């Protein structure tokens, strides 16, 4: 989702990593951090603040070393605070790691690691990855065939246990000349420079230092060791690396091939939609489920009316939610403008479910409406894209969109993801009532096809543009 930079080479890493983070700022983030390895010590600074704040902290800490990792975070698990900012360090102190993405089975892995004596100092899913690497490493250390490959093997074993998405960069105190990166549904590239290597989620981070790039594919691990590197898959097959030469410079790289953020975010919709639905369909594929509603099926069966409240674009998403929920779940839905709800003293039935939608989770009128409903004793739910936002914290439960930061106005990928989530709510509530198993399966199948269908339309955008100008010239 947000930004990763890793460095190993002949120069001091701190400035290069921080410059890389500055280049990734355009993606949006809520906190930032950096760790350098020097003389068998991890020196780390993190902040729930801007990169400029991190640069100041790094300066004060006089960070040194030629190997390090840095990160800008867009929180998905755990609020926005220093303890949740990356890099994370394993509880045995041997590994440090940065991660972009979401680990769906982190709770199960965390429980396992707790039972093995590992400890956690954050609420993130990420900390499970670094502790799991440490766990596999400790197992290998007990083995007589412990070798130079043990770091890589521990990472590989860990990745095989993960469900979800990741781009990672990890370093180990026992291997001061190595850095490992890997990806699955989250970008990661290796820049190959003059006696230096830079790992990053975005070429913008290093386009000024080198034009030689290797784009990792899903399920691939790159291991840089002693000024050389190898790539293998997580199932241990070696991969032939193709070094490509990129033409663009650092300034145009931010937007890649796009001319502005709105265009970029429109084109990100297939991935954004996939991220909103990931891990939310049931095993038998006949319904959706959401972890954070905090309502039992019994309580949900008692709901006989839903009131949606929002402002602006999110209000339009509510209007579509009404059609979807009434059609599939047969529950009457009303939609209110948040700014009006607060003042009009609407009579609410005791079995009314109160839902708000806000991309930022900070829309002030929506927040006030939510507080008013809570004051009246209703169970309140929120759909939001920003973890730890005021609305997300204030509501009794909710659903995160996981579409990453949206910079462009008007909303594009956040809006379509809200509609997708509304369809999944309709399916979920419908299956608790009269929607049959077959009808549920059909809906799941149809929803799963949406990202691909959106991609097909996006692939025709040049043709659509051509037709638009033809139509315009007829007017
Ligand atoms: N899931 C991780 C967290 O909440 C990583 C988020 C990101 O992609 O920045 O910390």
Coordinates of C-alpha atoms and ligand atoms in Angstrom, one line a residue:
X1 CA 0.0 0.0 0.0
X2 CA 2.4 2.7 1.1
X3 CA 6.2 2.8 0.9
X4 CA 9.2 0.6 1.4
X5 CA 12.9 1.5 0.9
X6 CA 15.8 -0.8 1.7
X7 CA 19.5 -0.1 1.1
X8 CA 22.8 -2.0 1.1
X9 CA 25.9 -0.6 -0.4
X10 CA 29.1 1.4 -0.1
X11 CA 27.4 4.7 1.0
X12 CA 25.8 5.8 4.3
X13 CA 22.3 4.4 4.1
X14 CA 20.4 7.0 6.2
X15 CA 20.3 9.9 3.7
X16 CA 19.5 7.6 0.8
X17 CA 16.6 5.9 2.6
X18 CA 15.1 9.1 3.9
X19 CA 15.4 10.7 0.4
X20 CA 13.6 7.6 -0.9
X21 CA 10.8 8.0 1.6
X22 CA 10.4 11.7 0.6
X23 CA 9.9 10.5 -3.0
X24 CA 7.2 8.2 -1.8
X25 CA 5.3 10.8 0.2
X26 CA 2.9 11.5 -2.7
X27 CA 1.3 8.1 -2.0
X28 CA 0.0 9.3 1.3
X29 CA 0.8 7.7 4.7
X30 CA 0.2 8.1 8.4
X31 CA 3.6 7.3 10.0
X32 CA 7.2 6.7 9.0
X33 CA 10.3 4.9 10.4
X34 CA 13.8 3.8 9.6
X35 CA 16.3 1.2 11.1
X36 CA 20.0 0.9 10.3
X37 CA 22.2 -1.9 11.2
X38 CA 25.6 -0.9 12.6
X39 CA 28.1 -2.8 14.7
X40 CA 25.5 -5.5 15.5
X41 CA 23.0 -3.0 16.7
X42 CA 19.7 -1.9 15.2
X43 CA 19.3 1.9 15.4
X44 CA 15.7 2.7 14.9
X45 CA 13.5 5.9 14.9
X46 CA 9.8 6.0 14.1
X47 CA 7.1 8.6 14.3
X48 CA 3.4 8.9 13.7
X49 CA 4.3 12.1 11.8
X50 CA 5.5 13.3 8.4
X51 CA 8.8 12.3 6.8
X52 CA 10.2 15.7 7.6
X53 CA 9.7 14.9 11.3
X54 CA 11.5 11.5 10.9
X55 CA 14.4 13.2 9.1
X56 CA 14.8 15.5 12.1
X57 CA 14.7 12.5 14.5
X58 CA 17.2 10.6 12.4
X59 CA 19.5 13.6 12.5
X60 CA 19.3 13.9 16.3
X61 CA 19.9 10.2 16.6
X62 CA 22.9 10.4 14.3
X63 CA 22.0 7.2 12.5
X64 CA 24.9 5.4 10.9
X65 CA 25.3 2.3 8.8
X66 CA 25.4 1.0 5.2
X67 CA 22.5 -1.3 5.5
X68 CA 19.0 -0.3 6.4
X69 CA 15.3 -0.3 5.8
X70 CA 12.6 2.5 5.9
X71 CA 8.9 2.7 5.6
X72 CA 5.9 4.9 5.3
X73 CA 2.8 3.3 6.7
X74 CA -0.9 3.3 5.8
X75 CA -2.3 1.6 8.9
X76 CA -4.6 -1.4 8.4
X77 CA -4.1 -3.2 11.7
X78 CA -3.7 -1.1 14.8
X79 CA -3.9 2.7 15.3
X80 CA -1.5 5.3 14.2
X81 CA 1.2 5.6 16.9
X82 CA 4.9 5.1 17.2
X83 CA 4.6 1.5 18.5
X84 CA 2.7 0.5 15.4
X85 CA 5.0 2.3 12.9
X86 CA 7.5 0.2 11.0
X87 CA 10.2 -1.1 11.0
X88 CA 9.3 -3.9 13.5
X89 CA 12.0 -5.8 15.4
X90 CA 11.5 -9.5 16.3
X91 CA 11.2 -10.1 20.0
X92 CA 14.6 -11.9 20.1
X93 CA 16.1 -8.7 18.6
X94 CA 17.7 -10.5 15.6
X95 CA 15.5 -9.3 12.7
X96 CA 13.9 -6.1 11.6
X97 CA 11.3 -5.8 8.8
X98 CA 9.1 -3.4 6.9
X99 CA 5.8 -4.5 5.3
X100 CA 3.2 -3.2 2.9
X101 CA -0.1 -5.1 2.8
X102 CA -2.4 -7.1 5.0
X103 CA -1.8 -10.5 6.6
X104 CA -5.2 -12.1 6.9
X105 CA -4.3 -15.1 9.1
X106 CA -2.1 -13.0 11.5
X107 CA -4.1 -13.8 14.6
X108 CA -3.6 -17.5 14.2
X109 CA 0.1 -17.0 13.7
X110 CA 0.3 -14.6 16.5
X111 CA -1.4 -17.1 18.9
X112 CA 1.1 -19.7 17.8
X113 CA 4.1 -17.4 18.4
X114 CA 2.8 -16.3 21.8
X115 CA 2.7 -20.0 22.8
X116 CA 6.3 -20.3 21.7
X117 CA 7.3 -17.4 24.0
X118 CA 7.5 -14.6 21.4
X119 CA 6.3 -11.2 22.6
X120 CA 4.6 -8.4 20.7
X121 CA 4.9 -4.7 21.2
X122 CA 2.5 -3.5 18.5
X123 CA -1.1 -4.2 17.3
X124 CA 0.0 -4.8 13.7
X125 CA -0.3 -7.9 11.6
X126 CA 3.3 -7.1 10.4
X127 CA 4.9 -8.0 13.7
X128 CA 3.8 -11.6 13.2
X129 CA 5.9 -11.8 10.1
X130 CA 9.1 -10.7 11.7
X131 CA 8.6 -13.0 14.8
X132 CA 7.7 -15.9 12.5
X133 CA 11.0 -15.4 10.7
X134 CA 12.8 -15.4 14.0
X135 CA 11.0 -18.6 15.0
X136 CA 12.0 -20.5 11.9
X137 CA 15.6 -19.1 12.3
X138 CA 15.8 -20.3 15.9
X139 CA 14.7 -23.8 14.7
X140 CA 17.4 -23.8 12.0
X141 CA 20.0 -22.8 14.6
X142 CA 19.3 -25.9 16.5
X143 CA 20.1 -27.9 13.4
X144 CA 23.5 -29.2 12.5
X145 CA 23.1 -28.0 8.9
X146 CA 22.7 -24.4 9.9
X147 CA 24.3 -22.4 7.1
X148 CA 24.6 -19.3 5.2
X149 CA 21.2 -20.0 3.7
X150 CA 19.4 -20.1 7.0
X151 CA 18.3 -16.5 6.8
X152 CA 16.8 -17.0 3.4
X153 CA 15.2 -20.3 4.4
X154 CA 13.6 -18.7 7.4
X155 CA 12.0 -16.0 5.3
X156 CA 10.9 -18.5 2.7
X157 CA 9.3 -20.8 5.3
X158 CA 7.5 -17.8 6.8
X159 CA 6.1 -16.6 3.5
X160 CA 4.6 -20.0 2.9
X161 CA 2.6 -19.6 6.1
X162 CA 1.2 -16.2 5.2
X163 CA -2.3 -15.6 3.8
X164 CA -2.8 -12.1 2.4
X165 CA -0.6 -9.5 0.7
X166 CA 2.9 -8.4 1.3
X167 CA 5.8 -6.4 0.0
X168 CA 8.6 -6.8 2.6
X169 CA 12.3 -5.9 3.2
X170 CA 14.1 -7.6 6.1
X171 CA 17.5 -7.7 7.6
X172 CA 19.2 -9.9 10.2
X173 CA 21.9 -9.0 12.7
X174 CA 23.8 -12.3 11.9
X175 CA 24.0 -11.3 8.2
X176 CA 25.4 -7.8 8.0
X177 CA 26.0 -8.0 4.3
X178 CA 22.5 -9.3 3.3
X179 CA 19.1 -7.9 2.7
X180 CA 16.0 -9.9 1.6
X181 CA 12.9 -8.6 -0.2
X182 CA 9.7 -10.4 -1.3
X183 CA 6.3 -9.6 -2.7
X184 CA 2.8 -10.9 -3.2
X185 CA 0.1 -8.5 -4.6
X186 CA 2.1 -5.6 -3.3
X187 CA 4.9 -4.1 -5.5
X188 CA 8.6 -4.5 -4.9
X189 CA 11.5 -3.7 -7.2
X190 CA 15.3 -4.0 -6.9
X191 CA 17.4 -1.2 -8.2
X192 CA 20.9 -2.4 -9.1
X193 CA 23.4 0.5 -8.8
X194 CA 27.2 0.9 -8.6
X195 CA 28.1 -1.4 -5.7
X196 CA 24.8 -0.7 -4.1
X197 CA 21.3 -2.2 -4.2
X198 CA 18.0 -0.5 -3.4
X199 CA 14.8 -2.3 -2.7
X200 CA 11.6 -0.3 -3.0
X201 CA 7.9 -0.5 -3.6
X202 CA 8.2 2.3 -6.2
X203 CA 10.8 3.3 -8.7
X204 CA 10.3 6.9 -7.6
X205 CA 12.4 6.1 -4.5
X206 CA 15.6 5.4 -6.4
X207 CA 15.2 6.6 -10.0
X208 CA 17.9 9.3 -9.4
X209 CA 20.5 6.7 -8.3
X210 CA 20.1 4.0 -10.9
X211 CA 18.1 3.2 -14.0
X212 CA 18.7 -0.6 -13.7
X213 CA 15.6 -2.2 -12.3
X214 CA 14.4 -5.7 -11.6
X215 CA 10.6 -6.0 -11.2
X216 CA 9.9 -8.8 -8.8
X217 CA 6.8 -11.0 -9.6
X218 CA 4.3 -12.3 -7.1
X219 CA 5.7 -15.0 -4.8
X220 CA 9.4 -14.1 -5.6
X221 CA 12.1 -13.5 -3.0
X222 CA 15.3 -11.5 -3.8
X223 CA 18.3 -12.1 -1.6
X224 CA 21.1 -9.6 -1.9
X225 CA 24.3 -10.9 -0.3
X226 CA 27.9 -9.7 -0.5
X227 CA 27.3 -7.5 -3.5
X228 CA 25.5 -10.2 -5.5
X229 CA 21.9 -11.3 -5.6
X230 CA 19.7 -14.3 -6.4
X231 CA 15.9 -14.6 -7.0
X232 CA 13.8 -17.6 -6.1
X233 CA 10.2 -18.4 -5.7
X234 CA 8.7 -19.1 -2.3
X235 CA 8.4 -22.7 -3.5
X236 CA 12.3 -22.8 -3.8
X237 CA 12.6 -22.6 -7.6
X238 CA 15.3 -20.3 -8.9
X239 CA 14.3 -17.4 -11.2
X240 CA 16.4 -15.8 -13.9
X241 CA 16.6 -12.1 -13.2
X242 CA 15.9 -9.6 -16.0
X243 CA 17.4 -6.2 -15.5
X244 CA 15.4 -3.5 -17.3
X245 CA 16.6 0.0 -18.0
X246 CA 14.0 2.6 -17.1
X247 CA 13.8 5.8 -19.1
X248 CA 12.0 8.2 -16.8
X249 CA 13.7 10.4 -14.2
X250 CA 12.7 10.7 -10.5
X251 CA 10.2 13.5 -11.0
X252 CA 8.0 11.8 -13.6
X253 CA 8.3 8.5 -11.8
X254 CA 5.9 9.5 -9.0
X255 CA 3.0 9.2 -11.3
X256 CA 4.5 6.5 -13.5
X257 CA 2.7 6.6 -16.8
X258 CA -0.2 8.7 -15.5
X259 CA -0.6 12.4 -15.9
X260 CA -2.3 13.1 -12.6
X261 CA -3.4 11.3 -9.4
X262 CA -7.1 11.0 -10.4
X263 CA -6.1 9.1 -13.6
X264 CA -3.8 6.9 -11.5
X265 CA -6.5 6.2 -8.9
X266 CA -9.1 5.4 -11.6
X267 CA -6.7 2.9 -12.9
X268 CA -6.0 1.4 -9.5
X269 CA -9.6 0.4 -9.1
X270 CA -9.2 -3.3 -10.0
X271 CA -6.6 -3.7 -7.3
X272 CA -8.5 -1.5 -4.8
X273 CA -11.6 -3.6 -5.3
X274 CA -9.7 -6.8 -4.9
X275 CA -8.3 -5.5 -1.6
X276 CA -11.7 -4.6 -0.4
X277 CA -13.1 -8.1 -0.9
X278 CA -9.9 -10.0 0.0
X279 CA -10.6 -12.6 2.7
X280 CA -14.2 -11.6 3.1
X281 CA -16.0 -14.4 1.3
X282 CA -17.0 -17.4 3.3
X283 CA -15.2 -20.8 2.7
X284 CA -18.3 -22.3 1.1
X285 CA -18.4 -19.2 -1.2
X286 CA -22.1 -18.5 -0.6
X287 CA -21.8 -15.3 1.6
X288 CA -19.6 -12.5 2.7
X289 CA -18.3 -12.0 6.3
X290 CA -16.8 -9.1 8.1
X291 CA -14.6 -9.3 11.2
X292 CA -15.5 -6.0 12.8
X293 CA -19.2 -5.6 13.0
X294 CA -19.4 -6.7 16.6
X295 CA -22.9 -8.0 16.2
X296 CA -24.0 -11.7 16.5
X297 CA -26.1 -13.3 13.7
X298 CA -28.9 -13.3 16.2
X299 CA -28.7 -9.6 16.8
X300 CA -28.4 -9.0 13.0
X301 CA -31.6 -11.0 12.4
X302 CA -33.5 -8.6 14.6
X303 CA -32.6 -5.6 12.4
X304 CA -35.7 -4.5 10.6
X305 CA -34.5 -1.1 9.3
X306 CA -31.2 0.4 8.3
X307 CA -30.4 4.1 8.3
X308 CA -27.3 5.2 6.2
X309 CA -25.8 8.6 6.9
X310 CA -23.0 10.3 4.9
X311 CA -22.0 13.4 3.0
X312 CA -21.0 14.1 -0.6
X313 CA -19.7 11.1 -2.6
X314 CA -20.2 8.7 0.3
X315 CA -23.9 9.8 0.4
X316 CA -24.2 8.7 -3.2
X317 CA -22.7 5.3 -2.3
X318 CA -25.4 5.1 0.4
X319 CA -28.1 5.6 -2.2
X320 CA -26.8 2.6 -4.1
X321 CA -26.4 0.7 -0.9
X322 CA -30.2 1.2 -0.3
X323 CA -31.0 -0.4 -3.7
X324 CA -28.7 -3.3 -3.1
X325 CA -29.7 -4.1 0.5
X326 CA -33.5 -3.7 -0.1
X327 CA -33.2 -6.0 -3.1
X328 CA -31.1 -8.8 -1.7
X329 CA -31.7 -8.6 2.1
X330 CA -35.3 -7.3 1.9
X331 CA -34.6 -4.8 4.8
X332 CA -36.0 -1.3 4.3
X333 CA -33.2 1.3 4.1
X334 CA -33.3 5.0 4.5
X335 CA -30.5 7.4 3.5
X336 CA -30.0 10.7 5.3
X337 CA -27.6 13.6 4.7
X338 CA -25.5 13.6 7.8
X339 CA -25.7 17.3 8.2
X340 CA -29.5 17.1 8.3
X341 CA -29.8 14.0 10.4
X342 CA -28.3 15.7 13.4
X343 CA -30.9 18.5 13.5
X344 CA -34.0 16.8 12.4
X345 CA -34.6 14.5 15.3
X346 CA -35.6 11.5 13.2
X347 CA -37.7 8.8 15.0
X348 CA -35.6 5.6 15.0
X349 CA -37.1 2.2 15.7
X350 CA -35.3 0.2 18.3
X351 CA -34.2 -2.4 15.8
X352 CA -32.7 0.1 13.5
X353 CA -29.0 -0.3 12.5
X354 CA -27.2 2.9 12.0
X355 CA -24.5 3.0 9.3
X356 CA -22.2 5.8 8.3
X357 CA -19.8 5.9 5.3
X358 CA -16.7 8.2 5.2
X359 CA -13.6 7.6 3.2
X360 CA -11.4 9.7 5.5
X361 CA -13.2 8.8 8.6
X362 CA -13.0 12.4 9.6
X363 CA -16.0 14.0 7.9
X364 CA -17.3 16.3 10.6
X365 CA -21.0 16.2 9.9
X366 CA -20.9 12.4 9.6
X367 CA -19.1 12.2 12.9
X368 CA -21.7 14.4 14.6
X369 CA -24.5 12.2 13.2
X370 CA -22.8 9.1 14.4
X371 CA -22.3 10.6 17.9
X372 CA -26.0 11.6 18.0
X373 CA -27.1 8.0 17.1
X374 CA -24.8 6.6 19.7
X375 CA -26.1 9.0 22.3
X376 CA -29.6 7.7 21.5
X377 CA -28.3 4.2 22.2
X378 CA -28.1 2.7 18.7
X379 CA -25.5 0.2 17.6
X380 CA -23.4 2.3 15.1
X381 CA -21.3 0.9 12.2
X382 CA -18.9 2.7 9.9
X383 CA -17.4 2.0 6.5
X384 CA -14.1 3.9 6.2
X385 CA -10.8 3.8 4.5
X386 CA -8.6 5.2 7.2
X387 CA -7.7 2.9 10.1
X388 CA -7.8 4.6 13.5
X389 CA -9.7 7.6 12.1
X390 CA -12.1 9.3 14.5
X391 CA -15.2 7.8 12.9
X392 CA -13.6 4.3 12.9
X393 CA -12.8 4.7 16.6
X394 CA -16.1 6.2 17.5
X395 CA -18.4 3.6 15.8
X396 CA -19.3 0.4 17.6
X397 CA -18.0 -1.7 14.7
X398 CA -17.3 -1.4 11.0
X399 CA -15.6 -2.3 7.8
X400 CA -12.3 -1.0 6.4
X401 CA -12.0 -0.4 2.7
X402 CA -8.3 -1.2 2.3
X403 CA -8.0 0.8 -0.9
X404 CA -4.9 2.8 0.1
X405 CA -4.7 6.6 0.1
X406 CA -6.8 8.6 -2.3
X407 CA -5.3 11.9 -3.3
X408 CA -7.5 12.9 -6.2
X409 CA -10.7 14.7 -5.8
X410 CA -13.4 13.7 -6.7
X411 CA -13.3 10.2 -5.3
X412 CA -12.9 7.3 -7.6
X413 CA -11.4 4.0 -6.2
X414 CA -12.8 4.8 -2.7
X415 CA -16.3 5.3 -4.1
X416 CA -16.4 2.1 -6.1
X417 CA -15.0 0.2 -3.1
X418 CA -17.9 1.6 -1.0
X419 CA -20.4 0.3 -3.5
X420 CA -18.7 -3.1 -3.5
X421 CA -18.8 -3.3 0.3
X422 CA -22.5 -2.3 0.2
X423 CA -23.1 -5.2 -2.2
X424 CA -21.3 -7.6 0.2
X425 CA -23.3 -6.3 3.1
X426 CA -26.5 -6.9 1.1
X427 CA -25.3 -10.5 0.4
X428 CA -24.4 -11.1 4.0
X429 CA -27.7 -9.8 5.4
X430 CA -29.6 -11.5 2.7
X431 CA -28.0 -14.9 3.5
X432 CA -29.1 -14.4 7.2
X433 CA -32.6 -14.1 5.8
X434 CA -34.2 -15.4 2.6
X435 CA -31.4 -15.4 0.1
X436 CA -30.8 -19.0 -1.0
X437 CA -27.4 -20.7 -1.0
X438 CA -27.5 -20.8 -4.9
X439 CA -28.4 -17.1 -5.1
X440 CA -25.6 -16.3 -2.6
X441 CA -23.1 -18.3 -4.7
X442 CA -24.1 -16.5 -7.8
X443 CA -23.7 -13.2 -6.2
X444 CA -20.2 -14.1 -4.9
X445 CA -19.2 -15.3 -8.4
X446 CA -20.5 -12.1 -9.9
X447 CA -18.7 -9.9 -7.3
X448 CA -15.5 -11.7 -7.8
X449 CA -15.6 -10.9 -11.5
X450 CA -16.0 -7.1 -10.9
X451 CA -12.2 -6.2 -10.7
X452 CA -11.5 -8.0 -14.0
X453 CA -14.5 -6.3 -15.6
X454 CA -13.4 -2.9 -14.4
X455 CA -9.9 -3.7 -15.9
X456 CA -11.5 -4.5 -19.3
X457 CA -13.2 -1.1 -19.3
X458 CA -10.0 0.6 -18.3
X459 CA -8.1 -1.2 -21.0
X460 CA -10.4 0.4 -23.5
X461 CA -9.9 3.9 -22.2
X462 CA -8.0 5.2 -25.2
X463 CA -10.7 4.0 -27.5
X464 CA -13.4 5.6 -25.2
X465 CA -11.5 8.9 -25.2
X466 CA -11.4 8.8 -29.0
X467 CA -15.2 8.2 -29.2
X468 CA -15.8 11.0 -26.7
X469 CA -13.9 13.5 -28.9
X470 CA -15.8 12.3 -31.9
X471 CA -19.2 12.8 -30.1
X472 CA -18.1 16.2 -28.9
X473 CA -17.2 17.3 -32.4
X474 CA -20.7 16.4 -33.5
X475 CA -22.3 18.8 -31.0
Ligands
LIG1 N1 -0.7 -4.0 7.7 C1 0.4 -3.3 8.1 C2 0.1 -2.3 9.2 O1 -1.0 -2.0 9.6 C3 1.1 -2.5 6.9 C4 0.3 -1.4 6.4 C5 0.9 -0.7 5.1 O2 0.8 -1.3 4.1 O3 1.5 0.4 5.3 O4 1.0 -1.9 9.9

